[in-house]
Tab-separated table of C-alpha atoms in Angstrom:
chain	number	residue	atom	x	y	z
A	939	MET	CA	97.966	47.011	151.009
A	940	ALA	CA	94.626	46.750	149.904
A	941	LYS	CA	93.289	42.863	148.451
A	942	TYR	CA	89.894	43.700	147.379
A	943	PRO	CA	91.548	44.446	144.022
A	944	LEU	CA	93.020	40.623	143.832
A	945	ILE	CA	89.139	39.217	144.930
A	946	LYS	CA	87.352	41.506	142.625
A	947	THR	CA	89.374	39.962	139.470
A	948	THR	CA	89.242	36.975	140.635
A	949	LEU	CA	85.657	36.824	141.024
A	950	LYS	CA	85.214	38.602	137.272
A	951	ASP	CA	87.632	35.790	136.069
A	952	ARG	CA	85.380	32.916	136.847
A	953	LEU	CA	82.293	34.792	136.164
A	954	LEU	CA	82.991	35.556	132.767
A	955	GLY	CA	83.679	31.977	132.381
A	956	GLY	CA	80.838	30.553	134.422
A	957	HIS	CA	82.313	28.990	136.493
A	958	TYR	CA	79.515	30.446	138.760
A	959	ALA	CA	75.807	28.833	137.413
A	960	GLU	CA	73.164	31.102	136.360
A	961	GLY	CA	70.113	31.492	139.140
A	962	LEU	CA	72.740	30.296	141.844
A	963	PRO	CA	73.914	32.048	144.585
A	964	LEU	CA	78.199	32.905	144.936
A	965	PRO	CA	79.376	32.319	148.015
A	966	SER	CA	78.583	34.119	150.805
A	967	GLU	CA	80.496	37.019	151.757
A	968	PRO	CA	81.562	35.270	155.156
A	969	GLN	CA	82.573	32.279	152.896
A	970	LEU	CA	84.833	34.183	150.579
A	971	ALA	CA	86.686	36.012	153.282
A	972	ARG	CA	87.620	32.672	154.877
A	973	GLU	CA	89.026	31.355	150.431
A	974	PHE	CA	90.425	34.784	150.796
A	975	GLU	CA	91.695	34.994	154.487
A	976	VAL	CA	90.109	38.571	154.304
A	977	SER	CA	87.251	40.595	156.955
A	978	ARG	CA	84.252	39.980	155.215
A	979	MET	CA	84.123	44.596	154.956
A	980	THR	CA	86.961	43.489	152.636
A	981	ALA	CA	84.950	40.194	150.577
A	982	ARG	CA	81.666	42.390	150.497
A	983	ARG	CA	84.020	45.735	148.977
A	984	ALA	CA	84.637	43.541	146.019
A	985	ILE	CA	81.521	42.419	145.432
A	986	ASP	CA	80.031	45.908	145.471
A	987	GLU	CA	81.930	47.318	143.153
A	988	LEU	CA	81.211	43.719	141.162
A	989	GLU	CA	77.667	44.746	141.324
A	990	ARG	CA	78.267	48.073	140.484
A	991	GLU	CA	79.578	47.425	137.338
A	992	GLY	CA	76.755	44.806	136.377
A	993	TYR	CA	78.806	41.583	136.682
A	994	VAL	CA	76.270	40.502	139.872
A	995	TYR	CA	73.005	41.800	141.972
A	996	ARG	CA	71.635	40.626	145.648
A	997	VAL	CA	68.741	39.338	146.469
A	998	GLN	CA	67.327	40.349	149.707
A	999	GLY	CA	67.595	37.141	151.987
A	1000	ALA	CA	68.684	35.403	149.074
A	1001	GLY	CA	72.293	35.754	148.336
A	1002	THR	CA	74.343	37.394	145.046
A	1003	PHE	CA	73.465	35.602	142.040
A	1004	PRO	CA	75.471	36.630	138.660
A	1005	THR	CA	74.123	38.302	135.263
A	1006	GLY	CA	75.295	36.111	133.220
A	1007	LYS	CA	78.109	36.266	130.753
A	1008	ARG	CA	78.370	39.709	128.829
A	1009	PHE	CA	77.996	39.548	125.033
A	1010	ARG	CA	80.926	40.049	122.979
A	1011	GLN	CA	80.620	41.738	120.163
A	1012	GLY	CA	82.260	43.292	117.379
A	1013	MET	CA	85.842	44.846	116.666
A	1014	PHE	CA	86.306	49.341	118.186
A	1015	ARG	CA	89.002	51.564	117.352
A	1016	VAL	CA	89.621	54.640	119.415
A	1017	ARG	CA	91.575	57.800	118.237
A	1018	PRO	CA	95.193	57.386	119.045
A	1019	PHE	CA	96.789	60.103	121.469
A	1020	LYS	CA	99.133	62.441	118.178
A	1021	GLU	CA	95.757	62.666	116.827
A	1022	TRP	CA	94.169	63.841	121.100
A	1023	ALA	CA	97.009	66.352	121.393
A	1024	ARG	CA	97.660	67.797	117.793
A	1025	HIS	CA	94.142	69.523	118.589
A	1026	PRO	CA	94.524	72.767	119.947
A	1027	ASP	CA	92.137	72.729	122.301
A	1028	HIS	CA	92.812	69.615	124.311
A	1029	ARG	CA	95.196	68.750	126.395
A	1030	THR	CA	97.078	66.155	128.466
A	1031	THR	CA	97.474	66.391	132.889
A	1032	VAL	CA	100.157	64.350	134.093
A	1033	LEU	CA	98.705	63.508	138.285
A	1034	ARG	CA	101.028	61.369	138.977
A	1035	ALA	CA	104.288	59.936	137.353
A	1036	MET	CA	106.166	57.231	139.147
A	1037	GLN	CA	107.578	53.582	139.779
A	1038	ILE	CA	106.225	51.381	142.079
A	1039	GLU	CA	105.887	48.301	142.890
A	1040	ALA	CA	104.222	45.923	141.560
A	1041	THR	CA	100.583	45.267	143.820
A	1042	PRO	CA	99.589	41.254	143.792
A	1043	GLU	CA	96.761	42.102	141.032
A	1044	ILE	CA	98.802	44.528	139.303
A	1045	ALA	CA	101.777	41.340	138.933
A	1046	ILE	CA	99.341	39.057	137.845
A	1047	VAL	CA	98.006	41.776	135.369
A	1048	LEU	CA	101.155	42.138	133.895
A	1049	GLN	CA	102.217	38.855	134.398
A	1050	LEU	CA	105.378	39.047	137.232
A	1051	GLN	CA	106.113	38.847	140.532
A	1052	PRO	CA	104.956	40.976	143.604
A	1053	GLY	CA	107.262	43.552	144.208
A	1054	ASP	CA	108.511	44.416	140.720
A	1055	PRO	CA	108.956	47.399	139.128
A	1056	VAL	CA	105.796	49.917	137.252
A	1057	ILE	CA	105.736	52.213	136.201
A	1058	PHE	CA	102.703	54.299	137.084
A	1059	VAL	CA	101.160	56.755	134.798
A	1060	HIS	CA	98.058	58.572	135.884
A	1061	ARG	CA	96.633	61.270	133.985
A	1062	LEU	CA	93.605	63.582	132.525
A	1063	ARG	CA	92.704	64.832	128.780
A	1064	MET	CA	90.934	67.950	129.309
A	1065	ALA	CA	89.091	69.491	126.448
A	1066	GLY	CA	88.903	73.586	127.604
A	1067	ASP	CA	87.892	73.163	130.697
A	1068	GLU	CA	86.343	69.971	131.108
A	1069	ALA	CA	87.864	66.528	132.288
A	1070	LEU	CA	86.803	63.426	129.920
A	1071	VAL	CA	88.765	60.786	129.854
A	1072	ILE	CA	91.402	59.608	132.720
A	1073	GLU	CA	93.948	57.111	132.201
A	1074	LYS	CA	95.646	54.972	134.087
A	1075	ARG	CA	99.009	52.713	133.233
A	1076	TYR	CA	100.640	50.217	133.681
A	1077	ILE	CA	103.914	49.659	132.894
A	1078	ASN	CA	107.009	46.759	132.888
A	1079	ALA	CA	109.068	48.660	133.775
A	1080	ALA	CA	112.297	46.202	133.321
A	1081	LEU	CA	110.829	46.876	129.795
A	1082	VAL	CA	111.247	50.921	129.155
A	1083	PRO	CA	113.950	52.379	131.246
A	1084	GLY	CA	114.256	55.932	131.559
A	1085	LEU	CA	110.577	56.444	129.804
A	1086	LEU	CA	110.143	59.147	132.829
A	1087	ASP	CA	112.977	61.531	131.248
A	1088	HIS	CA	109.812	61.547	128.386
A	1089	ASN	CA	107.369	64.668	129.298
A	1090	LEU	CA	104.198	62.245	128.918
A	1091	GLY	CA	101.738	65.374	128.864
A	1092	VAL	CA	102.646	66.067	125.775
A	1093	GLU	CA	104.043	62.463	124.310
A	1094	SER	CA	102.965	59.880	123.003
A	1095	ILE	CA	103.350	56.792	125.365
A	1096	HIS	CA	102.593	54.049	122.927
A	1097	GLU	CA	104.948	55.551	120.166
A	1098	THR	CA	107.440	56.820	123.447
A	1099	MET	CA	108.433	53.205	124.261
A	1100	VAL	CA	108.017	51.780	120.263
A	1101	SER	CA	111.281	54.523	119.471
A	1102	MET	CA	112.507	53.386	122.722
A	1103	GLY	CA	113.293	50.032	120.969
A	1104	LEU	CA	110.386	47.195	122.334
A	1105	PRO	CA	108.063	46.432	119.397
A	1106	LEU	CA	104.679	46.219	120.712
A	1107	GLN	CA	103.005	44.207	118.119
A	1108	ARG	CA	99.301	42.348	119.543
A	1109	VAL	CA	96.612	45.059	121.961
A	1110	GLU	CA	93.591	43.283	123.340
A	1111	GLN	CA	90.871	45.263	124.701
A	1112	ASN	CA	87.378	45.098	126.053
A	1113	LEU	CA	84.524	48.404	126.252
A	1114	GLU	CA	81.590	48.323	128.875
A	1115	ALA	CA	79.766	50.574	130.917
A	1116	VAL	CA	80.095	51.784	134.381
A	1117	ASN	CA	79.133	53.788	137.281
A	1118	LEU	CA	82.038	55.963	137.951
A	1119	ARG	CA	83.435	56.347	141.712
A	1120	GLN	CA	83.588	58.615	143.789
A	1121	GLU	CA	87.160	59.208	143.312
A	1122	GLU	CA	86.890	59.886	138.842
A	1123	ALA	CA	83.233	61.280	139.757
A	1124	ASP	CA	85.572	64.507	141.152
A	1125	LEU	CA	88.149	63.761	138.282
A	1126	LEU	CA	85.611	64.064	135.230
A	1127	ARG	CA	83.146	66.262	137.480
A	1128	VAL	CA	80.146	65.107	137.184
A	1129	PRO	CA	77.846	63.095	140.459
A	1130	LEU	CA	79.229	60.274	141.883
A	1131	GLY	CA	77.011	56.921	139.949
A	1132	THR	CA	77.246	58.885	136.677
A	1133	ALA	CA	77.299	56.335	133.870
A	1134	ALA	CA	80.324	56.312	132.146
A	1135	PHE	CA	82.797	54.132	129.591
A	1136	LEU	CA	85.976	52.106	130.961
A	1137	LEU	CA	88.322	50.627	128.382
A	1138	ARG	CA	90.308	48.512	129.373
A	1139	ARG	CA	93.432	47.674	126.795
A	1140	THR	CA	96.578	45.467	127.795
A	1141	THR	CA	99.584	46.322	125.239
A	1142	TYR	CA	102.278	42.960	124.176
A	1143	SER	CA	105.458	43.257	123.216
A	1144	GLY	CA	106.104	40.136	121.293
A	1145	ALA	CA	104.441	37.117	124.444
A	1146	LYS	CA	105.586	39.450	127.526
A	1147	ARG	CA	102.641	42.131	128.104
A	1148	ALA	CA	103.973	45.181	128.206
A	1149	SER	CA	101.473	47.320	129.431
A	1150	TYR	CA	97.841	47.514	131.156
A	1151	VAL	CA	95.424	50.728	131.292
A	1152	ASN	CA	92.378	51.618	132.111
A	1153	TYR	CA	90.813	54.665	130.597
A	1154	TRP	CA	87.016	55.903	131.851
A	1155	VAL	CA	85.991	58.199	129.075
A	1156	ARG	CA	82.842	60.262	129.148
A	1157	GLY	CA	79.198	58.654	127.943
A	1158	ASP	CA	78.110	62.086	127.494
A	1159	ARG	CA	80.681	62.911	125.234
A	1160	TYR	CA	81.844	60.558	123.552
A	1161	ALA	CA	80.626	58.295	120.768
A	1162	PHE	CA	82.732	55.173	119.755
A	1163	GLN	CA	82.444	54.319	116.129
A	1164	ASP	CA	83.296	51.290	113.067
A	1165	SER	CA	83.846	51.090	109.526
A	1166	PHE	CA	84.029	47.260	107.951
A	1167	GLU	CA	83.003	45.602	104.936
A	1168	PRO	CA	79.998	42.497	106.173
């Protein structure tokens, strides 16, 4: 089981929480390898992804440094799935929909134990022949048994969960710019490293985390907008 996502998540939490002082290097790859009991290559992969997402930068011969806390600003809304699906030229392809065991990193996000049942849904949104949005969603399977019996290519997962008797009261989301890795670039049919939006969303049912989803959105085809009273 890959351990680098857990290392990446832990380091990102430390960076956003100010654990590492700006101007001072992070622990070296050998130090991180010892702390997390992994190979140096695994530690390097976690650092590589943090660098790609803009959380750290490397200085040859000096080490890896935090880029500083990202500023958080304002609110934004995303069109509901039902509005997307209503357009005659839009379609959604379900690449995978299955029950899996929670990995350590997904267990942390959904506040579960590693190995607990999780529903994984991987979808691709298309406009005509053009791929626009990748979705990877993880759902606490104990809260919505039978979800996989639904047609997730045309149904809103959020609305389906509600219709199954699960109240969803709160959503936390984060939007940032990233450069696409090979897997996402191939699905969206763009070059490796192309800039895109990454939207992370956690949905709560009461105090429980019901769903966690990552959306990779093509930056050359989407713009986010909102209106509010100052």
